[in-house]
PDB file of C-alpha atoms in Angstrom:
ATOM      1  CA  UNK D  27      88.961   5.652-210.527  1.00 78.00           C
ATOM      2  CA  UNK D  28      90.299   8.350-208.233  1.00 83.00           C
ATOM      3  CA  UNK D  29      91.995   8.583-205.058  1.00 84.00           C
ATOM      4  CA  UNK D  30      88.599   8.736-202.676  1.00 84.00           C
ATOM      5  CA  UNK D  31      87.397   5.334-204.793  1.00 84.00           C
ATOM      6  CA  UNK D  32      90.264   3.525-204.462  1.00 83.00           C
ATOM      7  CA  UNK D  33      90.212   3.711-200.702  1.00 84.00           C
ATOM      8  CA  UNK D  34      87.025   2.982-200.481  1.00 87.00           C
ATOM      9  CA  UNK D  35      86.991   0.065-202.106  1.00 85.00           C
ATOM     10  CA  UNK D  36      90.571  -0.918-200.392  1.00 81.00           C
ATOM     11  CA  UNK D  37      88.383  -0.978-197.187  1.00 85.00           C
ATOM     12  CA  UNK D  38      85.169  -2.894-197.981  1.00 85.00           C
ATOM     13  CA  UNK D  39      87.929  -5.632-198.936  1.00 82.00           C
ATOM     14  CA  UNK D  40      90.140  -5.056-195.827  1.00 81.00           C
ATOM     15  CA  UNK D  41      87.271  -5.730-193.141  1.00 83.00           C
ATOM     16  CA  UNK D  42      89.013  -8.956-192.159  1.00 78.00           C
ATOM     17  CA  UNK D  43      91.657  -7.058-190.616  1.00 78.00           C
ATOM     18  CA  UNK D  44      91.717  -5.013-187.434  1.00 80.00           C
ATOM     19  CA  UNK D  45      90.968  -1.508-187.583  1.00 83.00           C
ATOM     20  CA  UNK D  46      94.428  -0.490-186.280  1.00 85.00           C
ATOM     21  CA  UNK D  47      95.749  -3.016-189.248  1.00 82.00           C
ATOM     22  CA  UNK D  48      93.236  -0.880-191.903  1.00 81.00           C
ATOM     23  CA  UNK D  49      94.275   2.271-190.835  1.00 86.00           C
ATOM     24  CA  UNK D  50      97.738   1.905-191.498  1.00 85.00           C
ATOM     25  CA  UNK D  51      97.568  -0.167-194.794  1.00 85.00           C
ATOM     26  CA  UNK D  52      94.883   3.391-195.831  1.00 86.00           C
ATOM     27  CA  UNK D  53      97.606   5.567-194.596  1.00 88.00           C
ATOM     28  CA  UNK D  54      99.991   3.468-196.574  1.00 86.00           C
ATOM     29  CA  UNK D  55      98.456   4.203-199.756  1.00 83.00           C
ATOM     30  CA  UNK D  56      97.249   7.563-199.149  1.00 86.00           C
ATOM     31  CA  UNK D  57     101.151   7.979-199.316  1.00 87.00           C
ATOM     32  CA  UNK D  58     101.559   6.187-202.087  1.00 83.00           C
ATOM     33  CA  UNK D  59      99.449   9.002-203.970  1.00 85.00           C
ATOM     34  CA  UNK D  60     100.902  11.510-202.681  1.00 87.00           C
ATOM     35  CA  UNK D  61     104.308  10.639-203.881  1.00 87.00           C
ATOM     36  CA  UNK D  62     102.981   9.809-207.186  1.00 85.00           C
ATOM     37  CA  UNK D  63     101.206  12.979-207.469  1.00 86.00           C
ATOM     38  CA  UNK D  64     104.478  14.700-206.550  1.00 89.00           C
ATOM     39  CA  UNK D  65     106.022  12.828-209.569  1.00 87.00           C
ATOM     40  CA  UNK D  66     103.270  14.555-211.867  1.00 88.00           C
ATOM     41  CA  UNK D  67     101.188  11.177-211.994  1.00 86.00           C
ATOM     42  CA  UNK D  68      97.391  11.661-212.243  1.00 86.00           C
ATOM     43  CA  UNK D  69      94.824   9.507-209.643  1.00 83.00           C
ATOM     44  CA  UNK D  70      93.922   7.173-212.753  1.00 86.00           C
ATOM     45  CA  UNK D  71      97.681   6.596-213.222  1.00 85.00           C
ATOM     46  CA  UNK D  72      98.372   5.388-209.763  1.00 84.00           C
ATOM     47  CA  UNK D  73      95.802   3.673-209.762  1.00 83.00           C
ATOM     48  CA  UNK D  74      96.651   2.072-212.827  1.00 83.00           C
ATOM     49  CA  UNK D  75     100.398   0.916-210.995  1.00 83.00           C
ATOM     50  CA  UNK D  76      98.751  -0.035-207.892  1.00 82.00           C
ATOM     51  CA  UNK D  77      96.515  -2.750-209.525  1.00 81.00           C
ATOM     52  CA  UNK D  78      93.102  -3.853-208.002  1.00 83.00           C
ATOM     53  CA  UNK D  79      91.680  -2.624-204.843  1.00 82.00           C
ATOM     54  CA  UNK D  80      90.491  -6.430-204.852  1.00 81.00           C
ATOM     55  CA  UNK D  81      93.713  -8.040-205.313  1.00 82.00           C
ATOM     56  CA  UNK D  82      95.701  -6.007-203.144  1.00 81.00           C
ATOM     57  CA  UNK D  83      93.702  -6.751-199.928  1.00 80.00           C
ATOM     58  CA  UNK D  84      93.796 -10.326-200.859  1.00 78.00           C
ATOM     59  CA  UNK D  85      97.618 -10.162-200.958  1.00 79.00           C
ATOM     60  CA  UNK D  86      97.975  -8.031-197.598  1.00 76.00           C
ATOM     61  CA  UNK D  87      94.926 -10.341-196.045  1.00 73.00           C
ATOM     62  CA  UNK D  88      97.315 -13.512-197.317  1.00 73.00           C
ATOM     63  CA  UNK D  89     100.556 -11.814-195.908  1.00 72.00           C
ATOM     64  CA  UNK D  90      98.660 -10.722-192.768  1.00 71.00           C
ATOM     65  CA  UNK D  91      97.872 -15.130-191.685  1.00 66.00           C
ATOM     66  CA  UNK D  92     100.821 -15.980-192.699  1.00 61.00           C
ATOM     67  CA  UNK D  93     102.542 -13.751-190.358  1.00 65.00           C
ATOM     68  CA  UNK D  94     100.100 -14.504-187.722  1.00 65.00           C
ATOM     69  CA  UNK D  95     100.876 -18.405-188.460  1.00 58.00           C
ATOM     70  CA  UNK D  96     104.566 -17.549-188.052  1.00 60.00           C
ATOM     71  CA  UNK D  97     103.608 -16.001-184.860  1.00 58.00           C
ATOM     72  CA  UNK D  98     101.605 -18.905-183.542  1.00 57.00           C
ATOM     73  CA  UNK D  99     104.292 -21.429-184.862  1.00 58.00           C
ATOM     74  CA  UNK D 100     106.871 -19.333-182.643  1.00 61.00           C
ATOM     75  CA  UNK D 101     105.003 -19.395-179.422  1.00 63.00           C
ATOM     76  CA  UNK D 102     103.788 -23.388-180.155  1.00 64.00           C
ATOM     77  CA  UNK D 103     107.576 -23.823-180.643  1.00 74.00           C
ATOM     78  CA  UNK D 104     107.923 -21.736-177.054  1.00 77.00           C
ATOM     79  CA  UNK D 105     105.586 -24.182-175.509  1.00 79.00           C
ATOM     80  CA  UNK D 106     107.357 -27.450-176.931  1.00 80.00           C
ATOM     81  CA  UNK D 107     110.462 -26.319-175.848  1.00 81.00           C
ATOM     82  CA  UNK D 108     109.765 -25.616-172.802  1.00 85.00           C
ATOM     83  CA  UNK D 109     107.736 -28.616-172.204  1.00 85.00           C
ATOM     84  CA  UNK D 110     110.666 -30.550-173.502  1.00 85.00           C
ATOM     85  CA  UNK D 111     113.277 -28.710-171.000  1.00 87.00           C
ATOM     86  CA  UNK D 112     110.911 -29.321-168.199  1.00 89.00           C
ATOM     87  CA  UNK D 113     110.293 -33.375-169.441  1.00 89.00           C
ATOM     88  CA  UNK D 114     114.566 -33.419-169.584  1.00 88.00           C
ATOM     89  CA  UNK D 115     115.295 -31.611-166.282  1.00 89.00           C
ATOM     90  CA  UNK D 116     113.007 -34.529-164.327  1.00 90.00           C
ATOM     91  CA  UNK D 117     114.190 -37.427-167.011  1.00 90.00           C
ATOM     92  CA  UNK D 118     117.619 -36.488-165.964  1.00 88.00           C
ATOM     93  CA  UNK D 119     117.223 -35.840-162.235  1.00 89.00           C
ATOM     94  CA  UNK D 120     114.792 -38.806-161.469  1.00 91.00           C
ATOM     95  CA  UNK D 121     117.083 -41.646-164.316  1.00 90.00           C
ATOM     96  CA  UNK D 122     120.555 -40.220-165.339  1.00 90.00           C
ATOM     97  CA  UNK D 123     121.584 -38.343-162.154  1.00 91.00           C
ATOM     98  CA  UNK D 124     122.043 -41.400-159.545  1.00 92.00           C
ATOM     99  CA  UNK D 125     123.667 -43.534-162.011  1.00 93.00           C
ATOM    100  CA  UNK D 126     125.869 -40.405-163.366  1.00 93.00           C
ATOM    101  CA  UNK D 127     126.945 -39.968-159.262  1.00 95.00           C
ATOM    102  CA  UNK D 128     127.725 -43.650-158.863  1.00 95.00           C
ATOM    103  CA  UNK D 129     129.920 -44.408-162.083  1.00 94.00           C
ATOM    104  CA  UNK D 130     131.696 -40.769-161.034  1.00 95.00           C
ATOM    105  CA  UNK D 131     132.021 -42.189-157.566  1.00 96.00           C
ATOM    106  CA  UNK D 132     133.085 -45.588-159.232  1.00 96.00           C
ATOM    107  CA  UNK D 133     136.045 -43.556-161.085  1.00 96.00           C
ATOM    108  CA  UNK D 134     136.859 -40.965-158.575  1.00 97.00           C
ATOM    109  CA  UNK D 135     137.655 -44.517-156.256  1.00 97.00           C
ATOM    110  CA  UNK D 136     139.680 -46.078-158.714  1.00 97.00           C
ATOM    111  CA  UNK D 137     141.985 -43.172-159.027  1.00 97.00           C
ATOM    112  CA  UNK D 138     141.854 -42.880-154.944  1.00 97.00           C
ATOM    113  CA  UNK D 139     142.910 -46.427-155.178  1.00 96.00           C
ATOM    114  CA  UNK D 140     145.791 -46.006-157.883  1.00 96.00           C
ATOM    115  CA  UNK D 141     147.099 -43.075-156.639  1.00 97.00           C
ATOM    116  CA  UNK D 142     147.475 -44.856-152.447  1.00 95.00           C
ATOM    117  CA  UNK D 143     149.060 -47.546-154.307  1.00 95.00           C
ATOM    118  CA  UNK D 144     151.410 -45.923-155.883  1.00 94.00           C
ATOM    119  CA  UNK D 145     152.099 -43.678-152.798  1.00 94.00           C
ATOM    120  CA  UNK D 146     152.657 -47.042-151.199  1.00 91.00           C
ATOM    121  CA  UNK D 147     156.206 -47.541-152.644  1.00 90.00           C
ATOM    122  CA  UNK D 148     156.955 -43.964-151.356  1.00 91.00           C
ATOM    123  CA  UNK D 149     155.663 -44.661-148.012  1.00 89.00           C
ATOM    124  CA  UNK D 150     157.747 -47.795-147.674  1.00 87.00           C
ATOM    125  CA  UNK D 151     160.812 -45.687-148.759  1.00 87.00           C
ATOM    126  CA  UNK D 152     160.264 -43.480-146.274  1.00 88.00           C
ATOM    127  CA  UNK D 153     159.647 -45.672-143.241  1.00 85.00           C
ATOM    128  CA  UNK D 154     162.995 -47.788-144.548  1.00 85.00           C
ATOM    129  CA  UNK D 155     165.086 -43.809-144.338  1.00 88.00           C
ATOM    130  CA  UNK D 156     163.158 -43.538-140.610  1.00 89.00           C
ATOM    131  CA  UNK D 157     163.404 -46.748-138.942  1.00 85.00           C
ATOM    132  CA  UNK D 158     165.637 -48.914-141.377  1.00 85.00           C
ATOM    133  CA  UNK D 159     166.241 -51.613-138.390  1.00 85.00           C
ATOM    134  CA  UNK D 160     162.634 -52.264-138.669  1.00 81.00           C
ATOM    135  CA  UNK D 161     162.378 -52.430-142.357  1.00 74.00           C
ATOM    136  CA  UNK D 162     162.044 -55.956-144.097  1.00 83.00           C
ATOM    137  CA  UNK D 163     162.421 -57.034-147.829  1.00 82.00           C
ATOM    138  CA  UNK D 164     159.189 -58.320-147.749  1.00 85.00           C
ATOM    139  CA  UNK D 165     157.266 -54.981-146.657  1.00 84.00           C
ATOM    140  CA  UNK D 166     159.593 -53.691-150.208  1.00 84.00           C
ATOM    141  CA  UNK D 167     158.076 -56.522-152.369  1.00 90.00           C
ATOM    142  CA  UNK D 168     155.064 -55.811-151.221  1.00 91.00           C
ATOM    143  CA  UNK D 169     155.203 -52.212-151.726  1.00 91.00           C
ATOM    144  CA  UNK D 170     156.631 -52.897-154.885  1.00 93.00           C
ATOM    145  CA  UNK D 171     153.402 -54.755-156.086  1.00 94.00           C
ATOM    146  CA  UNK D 172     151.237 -52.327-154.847  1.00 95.00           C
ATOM    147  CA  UNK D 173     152.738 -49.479-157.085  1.00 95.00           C
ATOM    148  CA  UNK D 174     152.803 -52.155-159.652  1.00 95.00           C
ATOM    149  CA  UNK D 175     149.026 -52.993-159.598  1.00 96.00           C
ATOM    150  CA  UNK D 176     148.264 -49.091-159.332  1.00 95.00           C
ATOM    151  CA  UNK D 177     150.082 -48.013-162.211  1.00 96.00           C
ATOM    152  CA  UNK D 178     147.431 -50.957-163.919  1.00 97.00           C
ATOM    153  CA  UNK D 179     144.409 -49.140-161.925  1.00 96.00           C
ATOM    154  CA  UNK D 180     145.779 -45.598-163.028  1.00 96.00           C
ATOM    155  CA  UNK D 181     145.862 -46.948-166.837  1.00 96.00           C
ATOM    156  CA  UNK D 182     142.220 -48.062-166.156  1.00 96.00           C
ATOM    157  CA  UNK D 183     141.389 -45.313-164.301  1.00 96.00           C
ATOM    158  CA  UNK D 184     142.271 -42.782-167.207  1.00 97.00           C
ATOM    159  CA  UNK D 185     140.770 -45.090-169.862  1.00 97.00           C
ATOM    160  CA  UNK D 186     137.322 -44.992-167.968  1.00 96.00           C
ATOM    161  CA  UNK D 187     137.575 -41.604-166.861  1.00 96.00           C
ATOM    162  CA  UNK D 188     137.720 -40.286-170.798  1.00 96.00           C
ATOM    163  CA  UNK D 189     135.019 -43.059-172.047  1.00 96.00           C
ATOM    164  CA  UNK D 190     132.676 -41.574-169.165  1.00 95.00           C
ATOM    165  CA  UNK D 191     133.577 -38.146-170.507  1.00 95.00           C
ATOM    166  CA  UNK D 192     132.592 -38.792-174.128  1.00 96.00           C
ATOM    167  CA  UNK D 193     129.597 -40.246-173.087  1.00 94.00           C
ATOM    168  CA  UNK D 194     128.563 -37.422-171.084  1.00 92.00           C
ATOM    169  CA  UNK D 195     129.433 -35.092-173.365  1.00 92.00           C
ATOM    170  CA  UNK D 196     127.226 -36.807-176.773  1.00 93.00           C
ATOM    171  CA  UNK D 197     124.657 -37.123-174.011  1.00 91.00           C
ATOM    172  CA  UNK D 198     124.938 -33.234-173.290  1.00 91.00           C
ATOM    173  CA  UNK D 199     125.156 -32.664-177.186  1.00 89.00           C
ATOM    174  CA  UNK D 200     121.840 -35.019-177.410  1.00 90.00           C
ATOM    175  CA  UNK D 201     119.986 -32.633-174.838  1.00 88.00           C
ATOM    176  CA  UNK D 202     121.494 -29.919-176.172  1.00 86.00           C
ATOM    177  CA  UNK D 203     120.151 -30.760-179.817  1.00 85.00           C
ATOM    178  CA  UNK D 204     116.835 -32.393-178.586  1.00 84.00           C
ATOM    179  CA  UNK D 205     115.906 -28.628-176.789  1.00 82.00           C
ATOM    180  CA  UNK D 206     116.635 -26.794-180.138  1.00 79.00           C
ATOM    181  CA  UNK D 207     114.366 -29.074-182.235  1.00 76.00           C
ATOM    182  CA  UNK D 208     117.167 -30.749-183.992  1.00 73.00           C
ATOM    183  CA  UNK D 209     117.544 -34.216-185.842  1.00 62.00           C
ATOM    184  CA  UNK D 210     119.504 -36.544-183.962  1.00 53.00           C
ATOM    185  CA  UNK D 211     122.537 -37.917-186.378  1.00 51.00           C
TER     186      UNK D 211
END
């Protein structure tokens, strides 16, 4: 078999594929010959290497679908994760975002709280050093249990600050994996 019969035959098996696609596998392997004639190869030689006209089109026509799969399973995988971003971005606005706001409002109070109560003690210092004839021992105590009971709200304060934190951030991670197609561990 010579050059003009191999190509022939290449085509009547290639007919599956797009003309653009048979053009340049034929250009591939006219190519081919011409290298092997360069190396001092006769037609029936390379054709010999190159195998069946048969079997080679069934190996490019095999190649060809599965890179077309590949290229479907990209853009399905496209599609899902966009769907999935969209499906997140209202999940989150419409259920996590009010009660995200409230807890954050929750903390951000609780460390409002501790930090007046603690300033308490200083503000009671103060007004003693402005108007000390004013100042009574109970307005002290009483200072002094304020700063007490915020130094507990601060410790509770920073305890639920960093929980809230670590939740947020495996929730993040959990979006973060869920998007990318991940398993969830």
């Amino acid at each position: 078999m010579n050059k003009l019969d191999f190509l022939k035959e290449l085509t009547v098996y290639l007919q599956d594929l797009s003309s653009q696609e048979q053009e340049e596998i034929i250009q591939d392997f006219e190519e081919h010959f011409e290298m092997g004639r360069a190396e001092g190869k006769t037609d029936e030689e390379i054709v010999r290497s190159l195998g069946s006209p048969q079997q080679i089109a069934n190996e490019l026509q095999s190649t060809q679908q599965f890179e077309k799969a590949q290229v479907n399973h990209s853009e399905q995988s496209h599609l899902r994760r966009t769907g999935i971003i969209i499906g997140l971005f209202f999940f989150n606005l419409i259920i996590v975002l009010g009660p995200s706001v409230g807890i954050a409002g929750i903390i951000l109070a609780a460390w409002v709280t501790a930090f007046s109560f603690v300033a308490q003690l200083l503000i009671a210092g103060v007004q003693w050093i402005i108007h000390p004839e004013s100042f009574y021992l109970f307005e002290l105590f009483t200072s002094i249990t304020f700063a007490g009971s915020g130094l507990f709200i601060f410790i509770a304060a920073n305890y639920i600050t960093n929980a809230f934190i670590r939740l947020f951030s495996k929730y993040i991670g959990f979006n973060v994996r869920l998007v990318k197609g991940e398993s969830h561990s």
